[in-house]
Amino acid sequence: MKKKINWLATILIALGSLFILFPLYMTVSIALKNPEEMANSIFSLPTGLHFSNFTRAIEATDFFQALGNSIVVTVVSVVFILLTNSLVSYAIARNMNRKFFKGLYLYFISAMFIPFQIIMLPVVKVTTELSMNNIPGLIILYIVYGLPFNVFVYVGYIRSVPIELEEAARVDGTSTWGTFWRIIFPLLAPISATVAILSSLSAWNDFLLPLILLAEPTQYTLPLVQYVFQGQFSTDYNLAFASYLLALLPMVIVYLFLQKWIINGITQGAIKA
């Protein structure tokens, strides 16, 4: 018996794929063209493959310096986010019956609704006065700004973990600190994977915070160095799009190698939460 085709779902999937693939096609096409081909037709395929655009983009942006900065910022931020935010969330989740921790939880949740633009100028002033307008300061801010959302998802997950596991550990003489790191933290692996993915994307793609915070060009991250192609009166689109592809490539490679763990972590985190 032939299966009935759901044409509505098929059409919607096809349209969704088109919306995703068309911008990708335009990005690759423009990156491989020269200005003359751009002037003739922006939508046509490139008549020649101008890979020199990528070489020139690497030189113009000091790509490898910016790549190293982005990797340091992203990796260090994510590691400390997982270690500190999960610990804070554990303290809140297991003491929610106390007014202080309940108030702290509501305080973190309320911070999710404050637009960054409102606190942008005070952040610039304070970080400058404290000499935090550098990569370490940027990492600290990513850790702090991730707290509201991460506490929200971690607390919900931790409260679903049976407290009997901790009680059994205490009977065996394990301290609260040891209970968290030996029992609870390993159990947080699915939701930690979700937090790590979202935090990585946020730190890697962020443009605004590095723009207003970093003072030295040698500390610029990949999104920030793309600004070099924006002139006062014109933009070199071919080099700009080549640079965009170069900046996108590391995250694509990471996803291709880790997609099994990424999808598994998100799925388990969603089911558990």
mmCIF file of C-alpha atoms in Angstrom:
data_model
loop_
_atom_site.group_PDB
_atom_site.id
_atom_site.type_symbol
_atom_site.label_atom_id
_atom_site.label_comp_id
_atom_site.label_asym_id
_atom_site.label_seq_id
_atom_site.Cartn_x
_atom_site.Cartn_y
_atom_site.Cartn_z
ATOM 1 C CA MET A 1 0.000 0.000 0.000
ATOM 2 C CA LYS A 2 1.435 3.328 -1.098
ATOM 3 C CA LYS A 3 1.899 5.950 1.572
ATOM 4 C CA LYS A 4 -0.059 9.144 1.090
ATOM 5 C CA ILE A 5 2.167 12.178 0.513
ATOM 6 C CA ASN A 6 1.531 15.149 2.761
ATOM 7 C CA TRP A 7 1.812 17.842 0.098
ATOM 8 C CA LEU A 8 1.288 20.716 2.513
ATOM 9 C CA ALA A 9 4.207 19.615 4.705
ATOM 10 C CA THR A 10 6.342 18.931 1.605
ATOM 11 C CA ILE A 11 5.698 22.411 0.203
ATOM 12 C CA LEU A 12 6.412 24.068 3.548
ATOM 13 C CA ILE A 13 9.681 22.140 3.892
ATOM 14 C CA ALA A 14 10.658 23.105 0.338
ATOM 15 C CA LEU A 15 9.923 26.777 1.011
ATOM 16 C CA GLY A 16 11.843 26.638 4.277
ATOM 17 C CA SER A 17 14.813 25.076 2.509
ATOM 18 C CA LEU A 18 14.665 27.787 -0.156
ATOM 19 C CA PHE A 19 14.739 30.534 2.476
ATOM 20 C CA ILE A 20 17.862 28.957 3.961
ATOM 21 C CA LEU A 21 19.701 27.980 0.766
ATOM 22 C CA PHE A 22 19.127 31.178 -1.215
ATOM 23 C CA PRO A 23 21.043 33.493 1.191
ATOM 24 C CA LEU A 24 23.804 30.858 1.348
ATOM 25 C CA TYR A 25 23.965 30.769 -2.455
ATOM 26 C CA MET A 26 24.137 34.567 -2.604
ATOM 27 C CA THR A 27 26.942 34.662 -0.025
ATOM 28 C CA VAL A 28 29.080 32.068 -1.837
ATOM 29 C CA SER A 29 28.334 33.571 -5.243
ATOM 30 C CA ILE A 30 29.262 37.129 -4.262
ATOM 31 C CA ALA A 31 32.389 35.924 -2.458
ATOM 32 C CA LEU A 32 33.627 34.276 -5.679
ATOM 33 C CA LYS A 33 32.843 37.171 -8.033
ATOM 34 C CA ASN A 34 34.763 40.299 -8.925
ATOM 35 C CA PRO A 35 33.273 43.835 -9.004
ATOM 36 C CA GLU A 36 32.618 43.665 -12.770
ATOM 37 C CA GLU A 37 30.509 40.503 -12.426
ATOM 38 C CA MET A 38 28.670 42.109 -9.514
ATOM 39 C CA ALA A 39 27.821 45.093 -11.698
ATOM 40 C CA ASN A 40 26.456 42.863 -14.493
ATOM 41 C CA SER A 41 24.198 40.710 -12.306
ATOM 42 C CA ILE A 42 24.111 40.103 -8.592
ATOM 43 C CA PHE A 43 22.060 36.884 -8.909
ATOM 44 C CA SER A 44 24.008 35.100 -11.658
ATOM 45 C CA LEU A 45 26.614 32.422 -11.084
ATOM 46 C CA PRO A 46 30.231 33.632 -11.069
ATOM 47 C CA THR A 47 31.905 33.190 -14.460
ATOM 48 C CA GLY A 48 35.264 32.719 -12.748
ATOM 49 C CA LEU A 49 36.221 31.523 -9.295
ATOM 50 C CA HIS A 50 38.074 34.416 -7.711
ATOM 51 C CA PHE A 51 39.603 32.685 -4.685
ATOM 52 C CA SER A 52 41.957 35.636 -4.362
ATOM 53 C CA ASN A 53 39.069 37.375 -2.572
ATOM 54 C CA PHE A 54 39.633 35.050 0.380
ATOM 55 C CA THR A 55 43.365 35.718 0.469
ATOM 56 C CA ARG A 56 42.800 39.467 0.384
ATOM 57 C CA ALA A 57 40.093 39.187 3.063
ATOM 58 C CA ILE A 58 42.487 37.274 5.334
ATOM 59 C CA GLU A 59 45.109 39.993 4.922
ATOM 60 C CA ALA A 60 42.647 42.877 5.371
ATOM 61 C CA THR A 61 41.160 41.521 8.593
ATOM 62 C CA ASP A 62 44.274 39.916 10.097
ATOM 63 C CA PHE A 63 42.057 36.843 10.124
ATOM 64 C CA PHE A 64 44.168 34.451 12.140
ATOM 65 C CA GLN A 65 44.695 36.978 14.953
ATOM 66 C CA ALA A 66 40.950 37.604 15.140
ATOM 67 C CA LEU A 67 40.263 33.854 14.904
ATOM 68 C CA GLY A 68 42.535 33.199 17.882
ATOM 69 C CA ASN A 69 40.811 35.945 19.881
ATOM 70 C CA SER A 70 37.364 34.528 19.092
ATOM 71 C CA ILE A 71 38.425 30.998 20.043
ATOM 72 C CA VAL A 72 39.891 32.165 23.366
ATOM 73 C CA VAL A 73 36.835 34.267 24.220
ATOM 74 C CA THR A 74 34.350 31.540 23.251
ATOM 75 C CA VAL A 75 36.098 28.552 24.860
ATOM 76 C CA VAL A 76 37.025 30.264 28.134
ATOM 77 C CA SER A 77 33.582 31.871 28.432
ATOM 78 C CA VAL A 78 31.742 28.592 27.881
ATOM 79 C CA VAL A 79 33.927 26.649 30.338
ATOM 80 C CA PHE A 80 33.399 29.169 33.130
ATOM 81 C CA ILE A 81 29.702 29.554 32.283
ATOM 82 C CA LEU A 82 29.169 25.803 32.715
ATOM 83 C CA LEU A 83 31.167 25.628 35.955
ATOM 84 C CA THR A 84 29.823 28.743 37.690
ATOM 85 C CA ASN A 85 26.253 29.037 36.402
ATOM 86 C CA SER A 86 25.452 25.412 37.189
ATOM 87 C CA LEU A 87 26.820 25.859 40.709
ATOM 88 C CA VAL A 88 24.731 28.984 41.325
ATOM 89 C CA SER A 89 21.673 27.240 39.926
ATOM 90 C CA TYR A 90 22.211 24.229 42.202
ATOM 91 C CA ALA A 91 22.330 26.448 45.286
ATOM 92 C CA ILE A 92 19.105 28.171 44.236
ATOM 93 C CA ALA A 93 17.263 25.000 43.193
ATOM 94 C CA ARG A 94 17.944 23.181 46.479
ATOM 95 C CA ASN A 95 17.089 26.196 48.655
ATOM 96 C CA MET A 96 14.049 27.553 46.851
ATOM 97 C CA ASN A 97 12.031 27.368 50.075
ATOM 98 C CA ARG A 98 14.191 30.142 51.585
ATOM 99 C CA LYS A 99 13.241 33.749 50.892
ATOM 100 C CA PHE A 100 16.773 34.832 49.984
ATOM 101 C CA PHE A 101 17.239 32.186 47.289
ATOM 102 C CA LYS A 102 13.684 32.630 46.011
ATOM 103 C CA GLY A 103 14.321 36.366 45.689
ATOM 104 C CA LEU A 104 17.676 35.710 44.024
ATOM 105 C CA TYR A 105 15.995 33.460 41.494
ATOM 106 C CA LEU A 106 13.352 36.083 40.685
ATOM 107 C CA TYR A 107 16.100 38.697 40.440
ATOM 108 C CA PHE A 108 17.944 36.645 37.817
ATOM 109 C CA ILE A 109 14.741 35.958 35.889
ATOM 110 C CA SER A 110 13.801 39.656 35.850
ATOM 111 C CA ALA A 111 17.229 40.462 34.345
ATOM 112 C CA MET A 112 16.189 38.547 31.213
ATOM 113 C CA PHE A 113 13.759 41.357 30.371
ATOM 114 C CA ILE A 114 16.280 44.222 30.523
ATOM 115 C CA PRO A 115 17.511 45.220 27.031
ATOM 116 C CA PHE A 116 21.267 45.501 26.757
ATOM 117 C CA GLN A 117 20.959 48.960 25.177
ATOM 118 C CA ILE A 118 19.656 50.358 28.473
ATOM 119 C CA ILE A 119 22.792 49.370 30.406
ATOM 120 C CA MET A 120 25.256 49.772 27.533
ATOM 121 C CA LEU A 121 26.648 53.193 28.484
ATOM 122 C CA PRO A 122 27.081 52.388 32.208
ATOM 123 C CA VAL A 123 28.861 49.145 31.226
ATOM 124 C CA VAL A 124 31.298 51.066 29.022
ATOM 125 C CA LYS A 125 32.014 53.611 31.770
ATOM 126 C CA VAL A 126 32.530 51.041 34.532
ATOM 127 C CA THR A 127 34.653 48.659 32.455
ATOM 128 C CA THR A 128 36.868 51.518 31.287
ATOM 129 C CA GLU A 129 37.424 52.765 34.829
ATOM 130 C CA LEU A 130 38.251 49.220 35.992
ATOM 131 C CA SER A 131 40.579 48.616 33.005
ATOM 132 C CA MET A 132 38.325 45.793 31.816
ATOM 133 C CA ASN A 133 38.093 47.005 28.209
ATOM 134 C CA ASN A 134 39.997 43.945 27.011
ATOM 135 C CA ILE A 135 39.501 40.229 26.340
ATOM 136 C CA PRO A 136 39.444 39.149 30.044
ATOM 137 C CA GLY A 137 36.817 41.832 30.715
ATOM 138 C CA LEU A 138 34.781 40.630 27.737
ATOM 139 C CA ILE A 139 34.885 37.052 29.036
ATOM 140 C CA ILE A 140 33.704 38.146 32.496
ATOM 141 C CA LEU A 141 30.777 40.037 30.977
ATOM 142 C CA TYR A 142 29.734 37.008 28.907
ATOM 143 C CA ILE A 143 29.751 34.875 32.052
ATOM 144 C CA VAL A 144 27.663 37.421 33.947
ATOM 145 C CA TYR A 145 25.210 38.167 31.126
ATOM 146 C CA GLY A 146 24.586 34.461 30.640
ATOM 147 C CA LEU A 147 23.443 33.980 34.230
ATOM 148 C CA PRO A 148 19.721 34.920 33.908
ATOM 149 C CA PHE A 149 18.828 32.503 31.114
ATOM 150 C CA ASN A 150 21.213 29.768 32.238
ATOM 151 C CA VAL A 151 19.941 29.875 35.817
ATOM 152 C CA PHE A 152 16.395 29.619 34.471
ATOM 153 C CA VAL A 153 17.089 26.423 32.486
ATOM 154 C CA TYR A 154 19.467 24.876 35.022
ATOM 155 C CA VAL A 155 17.132 25.358 37.998
ATOM 156 C CA GLY A 156 14.239 23.703 36.162
ATOM 157 C CA TYR A 157 16.441 20.747 35.286
ATOM 158 C CA ILE A 158 18.043 20.359 38.722
ATOM 159 C CA ARG A 159 14.661 20.354 40.461
ATOM 160 C CA SER A 160 13.710 17.316 38.372
ATOM 161 C CA VAL A 161 16.739 15.378 39.699
ATOM 162 C CA PRO A 162 15.655 13.191 42.668
ATOM 163 C CA ILE A 163 16.967 14.631 45.925
ATOM 164 C CA GLU A 164 17.279 11.077 47.262
ATOM 165 C CA LEU A 165 20.546 10.770 45.310
ATOM 166 C CA GLU A 166 22.043 13.580 47.372
ATOM 167 C CA GLU A 167 20.669 12.208 50.624
ATOM 168 C CA ALA A 168 22.292 8.838 49.901
ATOM 169 C CA ALA A 169 25.603 10.583 49.191
ATOM 170 C CA ARG A 170 25.420 12.496 52.478
ATOM 171 C CA VAL A 171 24.767 9.255 54.354
ATOM 172 C CA ASP A 172 28.012 7.986 52.838
ATOM 173 C CA GLY A 173 29.788 11.045 54.213
ATOM 174 C CA THR A 174 30.048 13.114 51.021
ATOM 175 C CA SER A 175 30.070 16.885 51.517
ATOM 176 C CA THR A 176 27.687 19.226 49.678
ATOM 177 C CA TRP A 177 30.554 20.324 47.462
ATOM 178 C CA GLY A 178 31.485 16.735 46.659
ATOM 179 C CA THR A 179 27.848 15.795 46.061
ATOM 180 C CA PHE A 180 27.485 18.466 43.415
ATOM 181 C CA TRP A 181 30.665 17.708 41.484
ATOM 182 C CA ARG A 182 30.510 13.904 41.749
ATOM 183 C CA ILE A 183 26.758 13.309 41.361
ATOM 184 C CA ILE A 184 24.763 16.332 40.229
ATOM 185 C CA PHE A 185 27.136 17.925 37.709
ATOM 186 C CA PRO A 186 27.553 14.723 35.627
ATOM 187 C CA LEU A 187 23.756 14.371 35.556
ATOM 188 C CA LEU A 188 23.513 17.881 34.084
ATOM 189 C CA ALA A 189 25.326 16.817 30.905
ATOM 190 C CA PRO A 190 22.263 17.089 28.578
ATOM 191 C CA ILE A 191 21.247 20.567 29.705
ATOM 192 C CA SER A 192 24.895 21.630 29.932
ATOM 193 C CA ALA A 193 25.250 20.684 26.263
ATOM 194 C CA THR A 194 22.326 22.961 25.427
ATOM 195 C CA VAL A 195 23.777 25.821 27.484
ATOM 196 C CA ALA A 196 27.212 25.315 25.921
ATOM 197 C CA ILE A 197 25.801 25.432 22.376
ATOM 198 C CA LEU A 198 23.763 28.590 22.968
ATOM 199 C CA SER A 199 26.601 30.290 24.843
ATOM 200 C CA SER A 200 29.106 29.394 22.115
ATOM 201 C CA LEU A 201 26.917 30.832 19.375
ATOM 202 C CA SER A 202 26.250 33.961 21.405
ATOM 203 C CA ALA A 203 29.913 34.621 22.189
ATOM 204 C CA TRP A 204 31.185 33.725 18.716
ATOM 205 C CA ASN A 205 28.654 35.858 16.814
ATOM 206 C CA ASP A 206 28.445 38.833 19.158
ATOM 207 C CA PHE A 207 29.313 42.164 17.557
ATOM 208 C CA LEU A 208 27.937 44.880 19.822
ATOM 209 C CA LEU A 209 29.695 44.100 23.105
ATOM 210 C CA PRO A 210 33.193 43.718 21.585
ATOM 211 C CA LEU A 211 32.558 46.897 19.578
ATOM 212 C CA ILE A 212 31.911 49.058 22.626
ATOM 213 C CA LEU A 213 34.327 47.270 24.954
ATOM 214 C CA LEU A 214 37.554 46.324 23.179
ATOM 215 C CA ALA A 215 39.997 49.195 22.869
ATOM 216 C CA GLU A 216 42.936 47.518 21.108
ATOM 217 C CA PRO A 217 42.581 46.398 17.437
ATOM 218 C CA THR A 218 44.830 43.419 18.193
ATOM 219 C CA GLN A 219 42.104 42.066 20.515
ATOM 220 C CA TYR A 220 39.249 42.318 17.991
ATOM 221 C CA THR A 221 37.116 39.203 17.455
ATOM 222 C CA LEU A 222 35.977 37.853 14.074
ATOM 223 C CA PRO A 223 32.594 39.645 13.923
ATOM 224 C CA LEU A 224 34.265 42.926 14.774
ATOM 225 C CA VAL A 225 36.963 42.794 12.081
ATOM 226 C CA GLN A 226 34.262 42.480 9.397
ATOM 227 C CA TYR A 227 33.673 46.177 9.961
ATOM 228 C CA VAL A 228 36.877 46.939 8.049
ATOM 229 C CA PHE A 229 35.029 46.523 4.740
ATOM 230 C CA GLN A 230 32.461 49.217 5.552
ATOM 231 C CA GLY A 231 33.721 52.459 4.048
ATOM 232 C CA GLN A 232 32.194 55.922 4.358
ATOM 233 C CA PHE A 233 30.989 55.966 0.761
ATOM 234 C CA SER A 234 31.287 52.364 -0.458
ATOM 235 C CA THR A 235 31.562 48.742 0.614
ATOM 236 C CA ASP A 236 33.750 46.062 -0.956
ATOM 237 C CA TYR A 237 31.073 43.374 -1.032
ATOM 238 C CA ASN A 238 33.221 40.677 -2.651
ATOM 239 C CA LEU A 239 35.878 40.802 0.079
ATOM 240 C CA ALA A 240 33.241 41.314 2.766
ATOM 241 C CA PHE A 241 31.286 38.191 1.807
ATOM 242 C CA ALA A 242 34.486 36.176 1.472
ATOM 243 C CA SER A 243 35.387 37.260 4.987
ATOM 244 C CA TYR A 244 31.891 36.362 6.235
ATOM 245 C CA LEU A 245 32.338 32.823 4.907
ATOM 246 C CA LEU A 246 35.731 32.534 6.599
ATOM 247 C CA ALA A 247 34.215 33.681 9.901
ATOM 248 C CA LEU A 248 31.347 31.202 9.502
ATOM 249 C CA LEU A 249 33.551 28.237 8.613
ATOM 250 C CA PRO A 250 34.911 27.359 12.113
ATOM 251 C CA MET A 251 31.429 27.014 13.623
ATOM 252 C CA VAL A 252 30.259 24.916 10.651
ATOM 253 C CA ILE A 253 33.224 22.563 11.107
ATOM 254 C CA VAL A 254 32.521 22.281 14.841
ATOM 255 C CA TYR A 255 28.882 21.457 14.119
ATOM 256 C CA LEU A 256 29.747 18.827 11.504
ATOM 257 C CA PHE A 257 32.027 16.993 13.941
ATOM 258 C CA LEU A 258 29.804 17.365 17.010
ATOM 259 C CA GLN A 259 26.301 17.285 15.513
ATOM 260 C CA LYS A 260 25.547 13.870 17.067
ATOM 261 C CA TRP A 261 26.276 15.144 20.590
ATOM 262 C CA ILE A 262 24.643 18.518 19.921
ATOM 263 C CA ILE A 263 21.337 17.030 18.748
ATOM 264 C CA ASN A 264 21.387 14.402 21.499
ATOM 265 C CA GLY A 265 22.066 17.033 24.180
ATOM 266 C CA ILE A 266 19.292 19.330 23.013
ATOM 267 C CA THR A 267 16.788 16.474 22.740
ATOM 268 C CA GLN A 268 17.543 15.043 26.186
ATOM 269 C CA GLY A 269 17.567 18.498 27.751
ATOM 270 C CA ALA A 270 14.176 19.324 26.266
ATOM 271 C CA ILE A 271 12.628 16.013 27.382
ATOM 272 C CA LYS A 272 14.072 16.195 30.899
ATOM 273 C CA ALA A 273 13.192 19.851 31.426
#
